[in-house]
Amino acid sequence: MTGLTEDDIALAGEYALGALPPEERAALSRRAETDPAFAAEVAAWETALDPLNAELPPVAPPPAAWRGLEKRLFPTAERPASPWRWLAAASGLSAAVLAAVLWLGQPAPPRPEALWISDMASEDGSVRVAALYDAARGEMRVSMGGAGPGANRDFELWLLGPDGGAVSLGLLPRDGQAAMAIPEGLRGAMAAATLAITDEPEGGAPGGVATGPVIATAVLRRI
Amino acid sequence: MTDETEELSALLARVALRDRRAFQRLYDAAAPRLFAICLRMLKDRSEAEDALQEVFVRIWHNAGRYRPERGNAMAWLNTVARNHAIDRLRSARRGALGIEVAEVVADPGPGPEASAISRSETRRIEDCMSTLMPDRAEAVRLAYLDGASYLELSERYAIPLNTLRSWLRRSLLQLRRCLTP
């Protein structure tokens, strides 16, 4: 059972209603972050009370609201001005450190035959996937650990581009190891790329567009 | 799941993958409802616009936290909007606007597609609300839709804070029992 008392259940309802004083509200919000049973109870209340919102007729926001939002989230200044910055952001290293590593490690242009690895794990740790990308062969070797996909489901591997698009790299094996050939056209984008795994219907995302929940994401790191 | 719920859920998954086109489609689909929530709570157009942007910034960053097994996607989106509007209402710099200034927002009338929620579900909550005493049902609506706090409600109904709170608690539990199949 959840281990929640009657009082906890009522508190979760009061939190979902939103009328509590700010301090108490903040305390319950922190509790929901660390107490999954309480968080689930809050979510159950939120779902139960949600039909009340049907009393509000939708109101179209002015077009300026979307433009303002785009400007806040995707300012053009933040576009990768130099590949260093983008690489740095994707690999989680500072641009200076990354530049130093690359300069010290390889005076010549980056060797194309580099190996890249990535450890991906779902939030609850039940799904673990190790990936090794061999740039010389254009091949991704993956090794499945932990739980596989459910019945009639497949895990699909995605490459996330810097512009926000996701390109499918194919389906992951249900267990064991597999080698996945990376299409010629994508090989240039693999360095320090961000990968993601989603849970899709059997056979993969219909129309090449991800539909399922994201199981894990991780960055390919050079070894 | 309805088709719309399924579509919103799929869009959220793609937004979690940083798909900007999916984000724009999610905005087109959900912004009118989330804007209605912000307007009703904040009762100020320009603040509601600002709040709406902030709500979508949070959606962009937190889409991966949505768990389909815990509830439908529209309810999750509505909750992000309500929580943000309530935080604004409770922030210290904002004076009490008074909860009686409701309905400043023009009502264009609900269209046939007004709600993601099925007709039967809407009727169910109306039925359940009607089992509450009228003033308690009104207090629940004022808290839920207008963002009224316990303090404001206790002043409005001229009853002590603790009494008001136990009123609302009982009303909520009664509602939940009625709503839970």
Coordinates of C-alpha atoms in Angstrom, one line a residue:
Chain A
M1 CA 0.0 0.0 0.0
T2 CA 1.0 3.6 -0.3
G3 CA 1.4 4.1 3.5
L4 CA -0.4 7.4 3.3
T5 CA -2.7 8.4 6.1
E6 CA -6.2 9.9 5.7
D7 CA -4.6 13.2 6.6
D8 CA -2.0 12.8 3.9
I9 CA -4.7 12.1 1.3
A10 CA -6.6 15.2 2.3
L11 CA -3.4 17.3 2.3
A12 CA -2.6 16.1 -1.2
G13 CA -6.1 17.3 -2.2
E14 CA -5.6 20.7 -0.5
Y15 CA -2.3 21.0 -2.3
A16 CA -4.0 20.2 -5.7
L17 CA -6.7 22.7 -4.9
G18 CA -4.0 25.4 -4.4
A19 CA -5.6 27.4 -1.5
L20 CA -2.9 26.6 1.2
P21 CA -0.7 29.4 2.5
P22 CA 2.5 29.8 0.6
E23 CA 4.8 28.3 3.2
E24 CA 2.7 25.1 3.6
R25 CA 2.4 24.9 -0.2
A26 CA 6.1 25.1 -0.6
A27 CA 6.7 22.4 2.1
L28 CA 4.2 20.0 0.4
S29 CA 5.8 20.7 -3.0
R30 CA 9.2 19.7 -1.5
R31 CA 7.6 16.6 -0.1
A32 CA 6.2 15.6 -3.5
E33 CA 9.7 15.8 -4.9
T34 CA 11.0 13.2 -2.4
D35 CA 7.9 11.1 -1.5
P36 CA 6.7 9.2 -4.6
A37 CA 3.5 7.9 -2.9
F38 CA 2.6 11.5 -1.9
A39 CA 3.4 12.7 -5.4
A40 CA 1.2 10.0 -6.9
E41 CA -1.6 11.0 -4.6
V42 CA -1.2 14.7 -5.6
A43 CA -1.4 13.6 -9.3
A44 CA -4.5 11.6 -8.6
W45 CA -6.2 14.6 -7.1
E46 CA -5.0 16.8 -10.0
T47 CA -6.6 14.4 -12.5
A48 CA -9.8 14.1 -10.4
L49 CA -10.3 17.8 -10.1
D50 CA -9.2 18.7 -13.7
P51 CA -12.7 18.5 -15.2
L52 CA -13.4 21.7 -13.3
N53 CA -11.3 23.5 -15.9
A54 CA -13.9 22.6 -18.5
E55 CA -15.9 25.6 -17.1
L56 CA -13.4 27.9 -18.7
P57 CA -13.9 28.6 -22.4
P58 CA -10.5 28.6 -24.2
V59 CA -9.2 32.1 -25.1
A60 CA -6.7 32.4 -28.0
P61 CA -3.6 34.3 -26.8
P62 CA -2.3 37.1 -29.0
P63 CA 0.3 36.2 -31.6
A64 CA 2.9 38.3 -29.7
A65 CA 2.8 35.7 -26.9
W66 CA 4.2 33.0 -29.1
R67 CA 6.8 35.3 -30.6
G68 CA 7.9 36.4 -27.1
L69 CA 8.1 32.7 -26.0
E70 CA 10.3 31.8 -29.0
K71 CA 12.6 34.7 -28.3
R72 CA 12.9 33.6 -24.6
L73 CA 13.5 30.0 -25.4
F74 CA 15.5 30.1 -28.6
P75 CA 17.3 33.5 -28.9
T76 CA 19.2 33.6 -32.1
A77 CA 22.3 34.7 -30.2
E78 CA 22.3 31.3 -28.7
R79 CA 22.7 29.6 -32.0
P80 CA 26.0 27.7 -32.1
A81 CA 28.3 30.5 -33.1
S82 CA 31.2 28.2 -33.2
P83 CA 31.3 24.4 -33.3
W84 CA 33.3 24.6 -30.0
R85 CA 30.4 26.1 -28.2
W86 CA 28.0 23.5 -29.5
L87 CA 30.4 20.6 -28.7
A88 CA 31.0 22.0 -25.3
A89 CA 27.3 22.3 -24.5
A90 CA 26.6 18.8 -25.8
S91 CA 29.5 17.2 -23.9
G92 CA 29.0 19.1 -20.7
L93 CA 32.6 20.3 -20.7
S94 CA 33.4 24.0 -20.7
A95 CA 34.5 25.4 -24.1
A96 CA 37.9 26.1 -22.8
V97 CA 38.5 22.7 -21.3
L98 CA 37.2 21.1 -24.5
A99 CA 39.4 23.2 -26.7
A100 CA 42.4 22.3 -24.5
V101 CA 41.6 18.6 -24.6
L102 CA 41.2 18.7 -28.4
W103 CA 44.4 20.7 -28.9
L104 CA 46.6 18.8 -26.6
G105 CA 45.2 15.4 -27.6
Q106 CA 45.4 15.9 -31.3
P107 CA 47.3 18.6 -33.0
A108 CA 45.8 17.5 -36.4
P109 CA 42.1 17.8 -37.1
P110 CA 40.1 15.3 -35.0
R111 CA 40.8 11.8 -36.1
P112 CA 37.7 10.4 -37.8
E113 CA 38.4 6.9 -36.4
A114 CA 37.6 8.0 -32.8
L115 CA 35.5 5.8 -30.5
W116 CA 32.6 7.3 -28.6
I117 CA 30.7 5.8 -25.7
S118 CA 27.4 6.5 -24.0
D119 CA 25.8 4.9 -20.9
M120 CA 22.1 5.4 -20.9
A121 CA 19.8 4.5 -18.0
S122 CA 16.2 5.1 -17.3
E123 CA 15.2 7.3 -14.4
D124 CA 14.3 4.3 -12.2
G125 CA 17.4 2.4 -13.4
S126 CA 15.4 -0.5 -14.8
V127 CA 16.6 0.0 -18.4
R128 CA 20.3 0.3 -19.1
V129 CA 21.9 0.6 -22.5
A130 CA 25.6 0.9 -23.3
A131 CA 26.5 2.2 -26.7
L132 CA 29.8 2.4 -28.5
Y133 CA 30.1 4.3 -31.7
D134 CA 33.0 3.4 -33.9
A135 CA 33.5 6.4 -36.2
A136 CA 35.9 4.5 -38.6
R137 CA 33.2 1.9 -39.3
G138 CA 30.2 4.1 -39.0
E139 CA 28.8 1.5 -36.6
M140 CA 27.1 1.7 -33.3
R141 CA 27.4 -1.3 -31.1
V142 CA 24.8 -1.5 -28.3
S143 CA 24.4 -3.7 -25.3
M144 CA 21.1 -4.1 -23.5
G145 CA 21.0 -4.4 -19.7
G146 CA 18.1 -4.6 -17.3
A147 CA 14.4 -4.6 -18.5
G148 CA 13.5 -4.8 -22.2
P149 CA 10.5 -3.3 -23.9
G150 CA 7.0 -4.6 -23.0
A151 CA 4.9 -6.9 -25.2
N152 CA 4.2 -5.3 -28.7
R153 CA 6.7 -2.5 -27.9
D154 CA 10.2 -1.7 -29.1
F155 CA 12.9 0.6 -27.9
E156 CA 14.0 3.1 -30.6
L157 CA 17.3 4.9 -30.6
W158 CA 17.3 8.6 -31.7
L159 CA 20.0 11.1 -32.6
L160 CA 19.1 14.6 -31.3
G161 CA 20.3 17.4 -33.6
P162 CA 21.5 20.7 -32.4
D163 CA 18.4 22.4 -34.0
G164 CA 16.0 20.3 -32.0
G165 CA 15.1 17.6 -34.5
A166 CA 15.3 13.9 -33.7
V167 CA 16.5 11.4 -36.3
S168 CA 15.8 7.7 -35.8
L169 CA 19.0 5.5 -35.7
G170 CA 16.8 2.3 -35.6
L171 CA 15.4 -0.1 -33.2
L172 CA 17.4 -1.5 -30.3
P173 CA 17.5 -5.3 -29.8
R174 CA 15.2 -6.7 -27.1
D175 CA 18.2 -8.0 -25.3
G176 CA 21.9 -8.9 -25.8
Q177 CA 24.1 -7.0 -28.2
A178 CA 23.7 -5.7 -31.7
A179 CA 25.6 -3.6 -34.2
M180 CA 23.6 -0.8 -35.9
A181 CA 24.9 0.7 -39.1
I182 CA 24.8 4.5 -39.0
P183 CA 23.7 6.0 -42.4
E184 CA 26.5 7.8 -44.2
G185 CA 24.7 11.1 -44.0
L186 CA 24.4 11.1 -40.2
R187 CA 28.0 10.1 -39.4
G188 CA 29.2 13.7 -39.4
A189 CA 26.7 14.5 -36.7
M190 CA 27.7 11.7 -34.3
A191 CA 30.6 13.4 -32.5
A192 CA 29.4 14.3 -29.0
A193 CA 25.8 13.8 -30.1
T194 CA 23.0 13.5 -27.7
L195 CA 21.2 10.1 -28.0
A196 CA 17.7 9.3 -26.7
I197 CA 15.7 6.1 -26.3
T198 CA 11.9 6.1 -26.6
D199 CA 9.4 3.4 -26.0
E200 CA 7.5 2.8 -29.3
P201 CA 4.9 0.5 -30.8
E202 CA 6.4 -2.7 -32.2
G203 CA 8.3 -2.0 -35.4
G204 CA 9.2 1.5 -34.4
A205 CA 7.7 5.0 -34.4
P206 CA 5.1 5.3 -37.1
G207 CA 6.2 7.8 -39.8
G208 CA 9.6 8.2 -38.2
V209 CA 8.3 10.5 -35.6
A210 CA 8.8 9.6 -31.9
T211 CA 5.6 9.0 -30.0
G212 CA 6.5 7.1 -26.9
P213 CA 7.8 8.3 -23.5
V214 CA 11.5 9.0 -23.3
I215 CA 13.3 6.2 -21.5
A216 CA 16.7 7.8 -21.3
T217 CA 19.0 10.4 -22.9
A218 CA 22.8 10.7 -22.8
V219 CA 25.7 12.3 -24.6
L220 CA 28.3 10.3 -26.6
R221 CA 31.6 10.8 -25.0
R222 CA 35.0 10.4 -26.7
I223 CA 37.3 7.7 -25.3
Chain B
M1 CA -7.5 7.5 -23.9
T2 CA -9.2 9.9 -26.3
D3 CA -7.4 10.7 -29.6
E4 CA -6.6 14.2 -28.3
T5 CA -5.1 12.9 -25.1
E6 CA -3.0 10.5 -27.1
E7 CA -1.9 13.2 -29.4
L8 CA -1.0 15.6 -26.6
S9 CA 0.9 12.8 -24.9
A10 CA 2.9 12.1 -28.1
L11 CA 3.6 15.8 -28.6
L12 CA 4.9 16.0 -25.0
A13 CA 7.2 13.0 -25.6
R14 CA 8.6 14.8 -28.7
V15 CA 9.0 18.0 -26.8
A16 CA 11.0 16.1 -24.3
L17 CA 13.3 15.2 -27.2
R18 CA 13.7 18.9 -27.9
D19 CA 11.5 18.8 -31.1
R20 CA 10.6 22.4 -31.7
R21 CA 8.0 21.7 -34.3
A22 CA 6.2 19.5 -31.8
F23 CA 6.5 22.3 -29.3
Q24 CA 4.8 24.7 -31.6
R25 CA 2.0 22.2 -32.3
L26 CA 1.6 21.6 -28.5
Y27 CA 1.4 25.4 -28.1
D28 CA -1.3 25.7 -30.8
A29 CA -3.3 22.9 -29.2
A30 CA -3.0 23.8 -25.5
A31 CA -2.3 27.6 -25.3
P32 CA -5.9 28.7 -25.5
R33 CA -6.9 26.6 -22.5
L34 CA -3.8 27.5 -20.5
F35 CA -4.3 31.2 -21.3
A36 CA -7.9 30.9 -20.1
I37 CA -6.6 29.5 -16.8
C38 CA -4.1 32.3 -16.4
L39 CA -6.6 35.0 -17.3
R40 CA -9.2 33.7 -14.9
M41 CA -6.7 33.5 -12.0
L42 CA -4.7 36.6 -12.7
K43 CA -7.5 38.9 -14.0
D44 CA -5.0 40.9 -15.9
R45 CA -4.3 40.4 -19.6
S46 CA -0.7 41.4 -19.8
E47 CA 0.2 39.5 -16.6
A48 CA -1.7 36.5 -18.0
E49 CA 0.4 36.7 -21.3
D50 CA 3.6 36.8 -19.3
A51 CA 2.4 33.9 -17.2
L52 CA 1.5 31.9 -20.3
Q53 CA 5.0 32.3 -21.7
E54 CA 6.5 31.2 -18.4
V55 CA 4.2 28.2 -18.3
F56 CA 5.4 27.1 -21.7
V57 CA 9.1 27.7 -20.7
R58 CA 8.4 25.2 -17.9
I59 CA 6.7 22.8 -20.3
W60 CA 9.7 22.9 -22.6
H61 CA 12.1 22.1 -19.8
N62 CA 9.9 19.6 -17.9
A63 CA 8.1 17.7 -20.6
G64 CA 10.1 14.6 -19.8
R65 CA 8.6 14.6 -16.3
Y66 CA 5.1 13.9 -17.6
R67 CA 4.1 10.3 -16.7
P68 CA 1.2 9.1 -18.8
E69 CA 0.3 6.4 -16.2
R70 CA -0.4 9.2 -13.6
G71 CA -2.9 11.1 -15.6
N72 CA -3.9 12.6 -18.9
A73 CA -1.6 15.1 -20.7
M74 CA -4.1 17.9 -20.7
A75 CA -4.5 17.6 -16.9
W76 CA -0.8 17.8 -16.5
L77 CA -0.5 20.9 -18.7
N78 CA -3.4 22.5 -16.9
T79 CA -1.7 21.8 -13.6
V80 CA 1.6 23.5 -14.8
A81 CA -0.5 26.6 -15.6
R82 CA -2.5 26.6 -12.4
N83 CA 0.6 26.1 -10.2
H84 CA 2.4 28.9 -11.9
A85 CA -0.6 31.3 -11.7
I86 CA -1.1 30.4 -8.0
D87 CA 2.6 31.1 -7.3
R88 CA 2.1 34.5 -8.9
L89 CA -1.0 35.2 -6.9
R90 CA 0.7 34.3 -3.6
S91 CA 3.9 36.1 -4.3
A92 CA 4.5 38.9 -1.8
R93 CA 4.8 41.8 -4.3
R94 CA 1.2 41.2 -5.4
G95 CA -1.5 42.9 -3.3
A96 CA -4.8 41.1 -2.7
L97 CA -6.8 41.9 -5.9
G98 CA -10.0 40.6 -4.3
I99 CA -11.7 37.6 -5.5
E100 CA -15.0 39.4 -6.4
V101 CA -13.5 40.8 -9.6
A102 CA -14.2 37.7 -11.5
E103 CA -15.4 37.6 -15.0
V104 CA -13.4 40.6 -16.3
V105 CA -12.5 38.3 -19.1
A106 CA -14.8 38.4 -22.1
D107 CA -16.5 35.0 -22.6
P108 CA -16.5 34.0 -26.2
G109 CA -18.7 31.0 -25.3
P110 CA -17.5 27.5 -25.4
G111 CA -17.2 26.0 -28.9
P112 CA -17.9 22.4 -29.6
E113 CA -14.2 21.7 -29.2
A114 CA -14.1 23.8 -26.0
S115 CA -12.7 21.1 -23.9
A116 CA -10.5 18.1 -24.0
I117 CA -12.7 16.6 -21.4
S118 CA -15.5 14.4 -22.5
R119 CA -19.0 15.5 -22.1
S120 CA -19.8 12.7 -19.7
E121 CA -16.9 13.6 -17.5
T122 CA -18.0 17.2 -17.4
R123 CA -21.5 16.1 -16.4
R124 CA -20.1 13.9 -13.7
I125 CA -18.2 16.7 -12.0
E126 CA -21.3 18.9 -12.3
D127 CA -23.3 16.2 -10.6
C128 CA -20.7 15.7 -7.9
M129 CA -20.5 19.5 -7.3
S130 CA -24.2 19.6 -6.9
T131 CA -24.0 17.2 -4.0
L132 CA -22.1 19.9 -2.1
M133 CA -23.8 22.7 -0.2
P134 CA -24.1 25.6 -2.7
D135 CA -21.7 27.9 -0.7
R136 CA -19.1 25.1 -0.4
A137 CA -19.3 24.3 -4.1
E138 CA -18.8 28.0 -4.7
A139 CA -15.8 28.0 -2.4
V140 CA -14.2 25.1 -4.2
R141 CA -14.7 26.9 -7.5
L142 CA -13.3 30.1 -6.2
A143 CA -10.2 28.3 -4.9
Y144 CA -9.7 26.1 -7.9
L145 CA -10.6 28.4 -10.8
D146 CA -9.9 31.9 -9.3
G147 CA -7.0 30.9 -7.1
A148 CA -8.6 32.2 -3.9
S149 CA -6.6 31.3 -0.8
Y150 CA -8.0 30.0 2.5
L151 CA -7.4 33.4 4.0
E152 CA -9.4 35.2 1.3
L153 CA -12.2 32.7 1.5
S154 CA -12.4 33.0 5.3
E155 CA -12.8 36.7 4.9
R156 CA -15.4 36.4 2.2
Y157 CA -17.5 33.9 4.2
A158 CA -16.7 35.6 7.5
I159 CA -15.8 32.3 9.2
P160 CA -12.6 31.4 11.0
L161 CA -9.7 30.1 8.9
N162 CA -9.7 26.7 10.6
T163 CA -13.4 26.2 10.1
L164 CA -13.1 27.2 6.5
R165 CA -10.2 24.8 6.0
S166 CA -12.1 21.8 7.5
W167 CA -15.1 22.8 5.3
L168 CA -13.0 22.6 2.2
R169 CA -11.2 19.4 3.2
R170 CA -14.5 17.7 3.7
S171 CA -15.9 19.0 0.5
L172 CA -12.8 17.8 -1.4
L173 CA -13.0 14.3 0.1
Q174 CA -16.7 14.2 -0.7
L175 CA -16.0 15.3 -4.3
R176 CA -13.2 12.7 -4.7
R177 CA -15.5 9.9 -3.4
C178 CA -18.2 11.0 -5.8
L179 CA -15.7 11.3 -8.8
T180 CA -13.8 8.1 -8.2
P181 CA -15.5 5.3 -10.0

